[in-house]
PDB file of C-alpha atoms in Angstrom:
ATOM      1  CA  UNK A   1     -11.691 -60.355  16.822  1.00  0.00           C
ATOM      2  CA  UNK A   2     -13.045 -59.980  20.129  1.00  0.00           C
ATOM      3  CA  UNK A   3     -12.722 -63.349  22.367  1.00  0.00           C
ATOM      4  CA  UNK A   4     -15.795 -63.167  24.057  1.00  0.00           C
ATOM      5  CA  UNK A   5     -14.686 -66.204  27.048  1.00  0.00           C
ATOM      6  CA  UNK A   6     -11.888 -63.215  27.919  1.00  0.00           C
ATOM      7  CA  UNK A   7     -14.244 -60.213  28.045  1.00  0.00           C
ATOM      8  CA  UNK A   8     -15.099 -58.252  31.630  1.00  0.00           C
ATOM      9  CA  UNK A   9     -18.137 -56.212  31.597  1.00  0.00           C
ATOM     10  CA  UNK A  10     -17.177 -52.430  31.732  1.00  0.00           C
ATOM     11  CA  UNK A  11     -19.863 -51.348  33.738  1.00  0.00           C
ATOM     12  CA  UNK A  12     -19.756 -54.132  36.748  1.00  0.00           C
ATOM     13  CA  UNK A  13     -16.283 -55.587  36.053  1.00  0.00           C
ATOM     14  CA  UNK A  14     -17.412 -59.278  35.971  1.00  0.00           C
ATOM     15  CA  UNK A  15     -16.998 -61.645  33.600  1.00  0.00           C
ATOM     16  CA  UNK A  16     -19.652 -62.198  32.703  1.00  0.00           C
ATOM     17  CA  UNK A  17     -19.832 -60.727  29.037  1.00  0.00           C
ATOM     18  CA  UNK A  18     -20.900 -63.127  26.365  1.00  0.00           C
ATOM     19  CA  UNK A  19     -20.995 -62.359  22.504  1.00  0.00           C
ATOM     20  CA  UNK A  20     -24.905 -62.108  21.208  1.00  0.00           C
ATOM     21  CA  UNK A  21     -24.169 -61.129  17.455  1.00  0.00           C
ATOM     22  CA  UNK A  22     -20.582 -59.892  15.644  1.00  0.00           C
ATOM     23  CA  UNK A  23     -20.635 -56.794  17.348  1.00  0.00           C
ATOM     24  CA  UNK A  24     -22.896 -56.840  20.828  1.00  0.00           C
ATOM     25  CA  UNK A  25     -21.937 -58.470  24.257  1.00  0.00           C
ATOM     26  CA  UNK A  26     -23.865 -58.815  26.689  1.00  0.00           C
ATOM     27  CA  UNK A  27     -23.145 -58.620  30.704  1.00  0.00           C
ATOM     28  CA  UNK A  28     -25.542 -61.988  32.064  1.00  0.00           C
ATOM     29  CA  UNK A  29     -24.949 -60.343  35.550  1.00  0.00           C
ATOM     30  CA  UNK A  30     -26.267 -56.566  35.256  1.00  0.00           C
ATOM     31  CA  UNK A  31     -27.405 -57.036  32.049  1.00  0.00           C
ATOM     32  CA  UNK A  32     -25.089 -54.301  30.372  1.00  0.00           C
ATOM     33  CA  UNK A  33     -24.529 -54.491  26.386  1.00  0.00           C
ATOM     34  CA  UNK A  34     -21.677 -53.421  24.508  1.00  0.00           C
ATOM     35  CA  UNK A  35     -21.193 -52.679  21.102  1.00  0.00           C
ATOM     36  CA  UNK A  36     -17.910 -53.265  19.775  1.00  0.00           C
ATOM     37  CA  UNK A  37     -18.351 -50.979  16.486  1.00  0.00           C
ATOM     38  CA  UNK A  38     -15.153 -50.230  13.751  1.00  0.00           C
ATOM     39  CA  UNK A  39     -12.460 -47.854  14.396  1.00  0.00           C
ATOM     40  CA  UNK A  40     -12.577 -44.981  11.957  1.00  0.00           C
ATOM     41  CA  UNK A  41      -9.691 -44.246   9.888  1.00  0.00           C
ATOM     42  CA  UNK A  42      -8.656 -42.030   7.056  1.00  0.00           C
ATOM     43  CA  UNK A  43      -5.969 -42.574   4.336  1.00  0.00           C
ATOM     44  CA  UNK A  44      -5.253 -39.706   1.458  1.00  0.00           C
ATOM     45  CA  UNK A  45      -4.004 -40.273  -2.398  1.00  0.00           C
ATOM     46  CA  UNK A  46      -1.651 -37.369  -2.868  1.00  0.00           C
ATOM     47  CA  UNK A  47      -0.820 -36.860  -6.180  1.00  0.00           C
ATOM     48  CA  UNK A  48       0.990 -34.845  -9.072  1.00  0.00           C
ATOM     49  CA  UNK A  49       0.286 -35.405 -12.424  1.00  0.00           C
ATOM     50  CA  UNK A  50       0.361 -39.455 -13.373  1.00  0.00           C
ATOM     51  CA  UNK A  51       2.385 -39.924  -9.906  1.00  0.00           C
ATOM     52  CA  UNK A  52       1.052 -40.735  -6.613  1.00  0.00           C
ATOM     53  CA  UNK A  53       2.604 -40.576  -3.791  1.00  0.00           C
ATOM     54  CA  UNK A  54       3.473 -44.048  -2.132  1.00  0.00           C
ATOM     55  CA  UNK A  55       4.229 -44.359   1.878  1.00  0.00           C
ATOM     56  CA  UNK A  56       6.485 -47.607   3.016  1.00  0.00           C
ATOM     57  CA  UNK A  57       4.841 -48.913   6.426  1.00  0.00           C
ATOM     58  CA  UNK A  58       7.675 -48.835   8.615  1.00  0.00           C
ATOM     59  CA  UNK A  59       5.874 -51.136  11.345  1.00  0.00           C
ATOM     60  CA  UNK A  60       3.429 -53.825  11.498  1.00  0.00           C
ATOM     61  CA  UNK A  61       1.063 -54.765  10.029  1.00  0.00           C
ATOM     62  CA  UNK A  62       2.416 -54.347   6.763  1.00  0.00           C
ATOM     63  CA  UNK A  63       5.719 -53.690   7.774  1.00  0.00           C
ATOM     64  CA  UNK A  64       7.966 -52.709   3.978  1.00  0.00           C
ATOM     65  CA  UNK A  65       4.624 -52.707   2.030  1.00  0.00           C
ATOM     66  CA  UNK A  66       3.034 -49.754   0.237  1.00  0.00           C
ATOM     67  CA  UNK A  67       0.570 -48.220   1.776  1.00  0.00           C
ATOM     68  CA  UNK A  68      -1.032 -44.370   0.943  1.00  0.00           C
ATOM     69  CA  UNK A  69      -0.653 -41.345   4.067  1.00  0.00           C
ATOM     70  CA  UNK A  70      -3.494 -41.400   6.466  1.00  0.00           C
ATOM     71  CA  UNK A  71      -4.187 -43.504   9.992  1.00  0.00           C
ATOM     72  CA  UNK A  72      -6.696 -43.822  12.595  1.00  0.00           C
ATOM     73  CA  UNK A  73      -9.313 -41.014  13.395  1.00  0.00           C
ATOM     74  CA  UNK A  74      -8.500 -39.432  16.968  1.00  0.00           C
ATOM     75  CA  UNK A  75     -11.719 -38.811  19.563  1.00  0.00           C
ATOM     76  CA  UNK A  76     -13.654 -35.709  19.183  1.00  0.00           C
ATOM     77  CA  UNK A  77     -12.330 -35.612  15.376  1.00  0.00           C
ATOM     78  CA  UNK A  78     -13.597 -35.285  12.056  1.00  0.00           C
ATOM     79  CA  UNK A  79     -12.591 -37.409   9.136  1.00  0.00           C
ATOM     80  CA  UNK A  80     -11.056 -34.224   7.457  1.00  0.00           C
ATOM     81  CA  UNK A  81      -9.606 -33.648  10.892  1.00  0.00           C
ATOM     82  CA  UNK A  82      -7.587 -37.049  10.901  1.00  0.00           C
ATOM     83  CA  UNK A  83      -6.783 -36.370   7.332  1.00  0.00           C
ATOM     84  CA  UNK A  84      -5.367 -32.983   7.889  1.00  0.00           C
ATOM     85  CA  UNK A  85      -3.181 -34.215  11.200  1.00  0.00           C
ATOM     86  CA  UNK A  86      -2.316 -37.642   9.036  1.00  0.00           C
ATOM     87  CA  UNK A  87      -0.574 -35.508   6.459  1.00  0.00           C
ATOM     88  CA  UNK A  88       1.155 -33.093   8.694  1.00  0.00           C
ATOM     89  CA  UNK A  89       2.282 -35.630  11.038  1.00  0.00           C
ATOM     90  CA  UNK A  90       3.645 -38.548   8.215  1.00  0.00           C
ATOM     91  CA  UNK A  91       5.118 -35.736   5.393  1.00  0.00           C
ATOM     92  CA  UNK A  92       5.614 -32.760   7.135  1.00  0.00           C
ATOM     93  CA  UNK A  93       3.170 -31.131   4.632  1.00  0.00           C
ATOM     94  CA  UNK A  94       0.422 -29.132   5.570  1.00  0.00           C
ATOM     95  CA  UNK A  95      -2.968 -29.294   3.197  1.00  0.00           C
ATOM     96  CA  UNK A  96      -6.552 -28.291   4.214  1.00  0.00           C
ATOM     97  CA  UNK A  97      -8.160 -29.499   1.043  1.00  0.00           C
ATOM     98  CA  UNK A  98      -9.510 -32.844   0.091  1.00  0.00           C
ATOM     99  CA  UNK A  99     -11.658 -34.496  -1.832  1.00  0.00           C
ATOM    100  CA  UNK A 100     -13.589 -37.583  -0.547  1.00  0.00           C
ATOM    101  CA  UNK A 101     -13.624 -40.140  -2.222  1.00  0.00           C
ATOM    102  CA  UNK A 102     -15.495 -43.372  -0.505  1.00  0.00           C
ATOM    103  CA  UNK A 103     -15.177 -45.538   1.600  1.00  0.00           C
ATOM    104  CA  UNK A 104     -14.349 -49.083   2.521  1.00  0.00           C
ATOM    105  CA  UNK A 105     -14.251 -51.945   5.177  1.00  0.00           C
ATOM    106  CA  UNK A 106     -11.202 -53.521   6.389  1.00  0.00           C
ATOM    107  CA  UNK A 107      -9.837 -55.818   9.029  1.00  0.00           C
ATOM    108  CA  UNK A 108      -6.208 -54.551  10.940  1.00  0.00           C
ATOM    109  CA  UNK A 109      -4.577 -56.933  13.010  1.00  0.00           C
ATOM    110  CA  UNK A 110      -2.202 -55.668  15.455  1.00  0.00           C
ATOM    111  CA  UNK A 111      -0.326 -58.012  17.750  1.00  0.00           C
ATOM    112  CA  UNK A 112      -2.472 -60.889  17.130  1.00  0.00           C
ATOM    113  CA  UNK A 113      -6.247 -58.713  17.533  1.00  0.00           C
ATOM    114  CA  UNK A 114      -8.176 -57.926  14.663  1.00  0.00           C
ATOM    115  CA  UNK A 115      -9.967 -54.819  14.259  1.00  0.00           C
ATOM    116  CA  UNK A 116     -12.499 -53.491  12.289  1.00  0.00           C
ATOM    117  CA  UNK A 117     -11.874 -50.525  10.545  1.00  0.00           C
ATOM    118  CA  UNK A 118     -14.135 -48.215   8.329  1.00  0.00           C
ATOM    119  CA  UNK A 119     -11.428 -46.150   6.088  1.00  0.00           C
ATOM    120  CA  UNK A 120     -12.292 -43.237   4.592  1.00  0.00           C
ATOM    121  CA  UNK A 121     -10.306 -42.396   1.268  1.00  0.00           C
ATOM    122  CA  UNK A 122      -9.727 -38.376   0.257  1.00  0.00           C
ATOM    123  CA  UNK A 123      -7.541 -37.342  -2.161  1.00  0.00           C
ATOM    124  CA  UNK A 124      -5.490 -34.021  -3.138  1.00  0.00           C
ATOM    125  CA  UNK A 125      -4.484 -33.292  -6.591  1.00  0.00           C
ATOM    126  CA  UNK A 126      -0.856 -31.293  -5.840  1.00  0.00           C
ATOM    127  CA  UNK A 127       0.167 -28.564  -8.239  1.00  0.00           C
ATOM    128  CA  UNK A 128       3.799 -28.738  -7.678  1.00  0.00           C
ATOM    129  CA  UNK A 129       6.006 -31.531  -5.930  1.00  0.00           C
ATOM    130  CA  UNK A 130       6.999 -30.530  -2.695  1.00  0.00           C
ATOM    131  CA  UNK A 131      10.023 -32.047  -0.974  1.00  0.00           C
ATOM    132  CA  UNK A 132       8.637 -34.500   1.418  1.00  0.00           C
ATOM    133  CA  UNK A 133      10.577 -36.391   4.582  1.00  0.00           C
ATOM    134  CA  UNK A 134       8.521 -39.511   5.617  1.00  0.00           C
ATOM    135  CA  UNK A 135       8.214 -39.072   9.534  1.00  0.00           C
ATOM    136  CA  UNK A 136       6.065 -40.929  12.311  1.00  0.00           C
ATOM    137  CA  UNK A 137       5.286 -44.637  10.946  1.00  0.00           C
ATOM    138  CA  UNK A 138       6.225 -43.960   7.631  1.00  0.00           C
ATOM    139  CA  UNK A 139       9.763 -45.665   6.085  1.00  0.00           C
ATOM    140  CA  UNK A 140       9.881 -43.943   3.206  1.00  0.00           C
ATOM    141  CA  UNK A 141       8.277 -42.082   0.347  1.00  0.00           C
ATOM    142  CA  UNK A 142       8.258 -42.741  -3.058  1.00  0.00           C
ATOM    143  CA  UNK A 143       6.336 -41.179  -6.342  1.00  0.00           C
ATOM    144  CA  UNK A 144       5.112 -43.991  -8.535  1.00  0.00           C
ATOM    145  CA  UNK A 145       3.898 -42.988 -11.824  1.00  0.00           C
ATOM    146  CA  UNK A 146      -0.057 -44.340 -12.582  1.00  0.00           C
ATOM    147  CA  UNK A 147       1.363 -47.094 -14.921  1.00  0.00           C
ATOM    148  CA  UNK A 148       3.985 -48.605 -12.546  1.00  0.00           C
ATOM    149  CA  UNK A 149       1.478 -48.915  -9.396  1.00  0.00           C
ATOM    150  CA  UNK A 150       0.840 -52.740  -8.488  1.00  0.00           C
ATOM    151  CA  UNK A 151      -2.183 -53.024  -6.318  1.00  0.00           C
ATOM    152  CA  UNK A 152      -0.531 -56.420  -4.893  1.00  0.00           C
ATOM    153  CA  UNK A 153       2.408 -54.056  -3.599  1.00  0.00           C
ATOM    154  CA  UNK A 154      -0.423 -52.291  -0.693  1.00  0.00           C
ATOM    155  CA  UNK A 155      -0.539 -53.682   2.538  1.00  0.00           C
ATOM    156  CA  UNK A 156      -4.638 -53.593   3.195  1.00  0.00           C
ATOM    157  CA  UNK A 157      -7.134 -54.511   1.119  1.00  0.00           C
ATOM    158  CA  UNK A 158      -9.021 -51.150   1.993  1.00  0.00           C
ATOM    159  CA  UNK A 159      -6.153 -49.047  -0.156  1.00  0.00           C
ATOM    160  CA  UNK A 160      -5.891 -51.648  -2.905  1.00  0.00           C
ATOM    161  CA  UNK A 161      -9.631 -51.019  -3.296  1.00  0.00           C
ATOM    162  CA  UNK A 162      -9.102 -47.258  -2.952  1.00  0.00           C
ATOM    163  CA  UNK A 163      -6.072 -47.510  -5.370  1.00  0.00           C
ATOM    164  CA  UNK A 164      -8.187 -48.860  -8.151  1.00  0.00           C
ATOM    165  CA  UNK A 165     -10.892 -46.397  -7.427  1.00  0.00           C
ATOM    166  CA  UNK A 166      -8.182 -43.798  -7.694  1.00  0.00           C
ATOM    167  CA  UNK A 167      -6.565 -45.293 -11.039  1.00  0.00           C
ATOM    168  CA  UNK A 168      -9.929 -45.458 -12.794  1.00  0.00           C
ATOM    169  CA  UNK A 169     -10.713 -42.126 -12.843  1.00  0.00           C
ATOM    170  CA  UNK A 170      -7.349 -40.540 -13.217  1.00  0.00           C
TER     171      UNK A 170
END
């Protein structure tokens, strides 16, 4: 979260910027607001028959825990965008098909600041099981079949959420 007794107003440099609701500041001295909105962010359940494919965060937050391919959305791109890049840049796989799924809130600390995140969930039914290498902040990569997945295993509330959405209708 945003500590508003730290904040300098980006458009006079004072500081002068005071919180007015969860997500506007205001500037008392040139009267600028800001609006400190959620980052956008994609994640992608890649699967192949009853498996899906599990990523091991290898940093924090959620350093060792499960966790499905994806990341934050990049300026001037689209959700399917991120998702394509995500997935090229984590597996070494490239896929330009996906199939949104929904959506859902979630909070991402990193190094002690929390951010809002809106994470968009997609997901790509595979029809064969390519070899994969994790790369970029992925560990590892496993294939957990539907029965062995334990929701308590994902690092962010946002996948556990879009894990169960994904285990009730496969």
């Amino acid at each position: 979260m945003i500590n508003s007794y730290s904040l300098f107003c980006p458009q006079c440099g004072k500081q002068y910027l005071s919180r007015a609701s969860n997500k506007q500041f205001t500037c008392s001295a040139c009267d600028f607001t800001y609006f400190h909105n959620p980052a956008a962010a994609v994640m992608v359940a890649l699967s192949y028959k009853d498996e899906l494919l599990i990523a091991i965060r290898s940093r924090n937050p959620g350093l060792g825990l499960w966790d499905l391919p994806g990341g934050f959305v990049d300026p001037d791109e689209s959700l399917e965008q991120a998702a394509i890049r995500e997935i090229q840049e984590e597996l070494n796989l490239t896929l330009t098909d996906f199939t949104y799924q929904g959506s859902f809130s979630n909070t991402y600390c990193y190094k002690n600041i929390e951010y809002k995140t809106c994470d968009s969930f997609f997901s790509h039914q595979l029809t064969h099981k390519p070899k994969l290498v994790a790369q970029d902040d992925v560990a590892e990569i496993m294939w957990v079949k539907k029965c062995d997945i334990k929701l308590e295993h994902f690092a962010f509330l946002s996948t556990k959420r879009a894990v169960k959405l994904w285990l009730n209708n496969h």
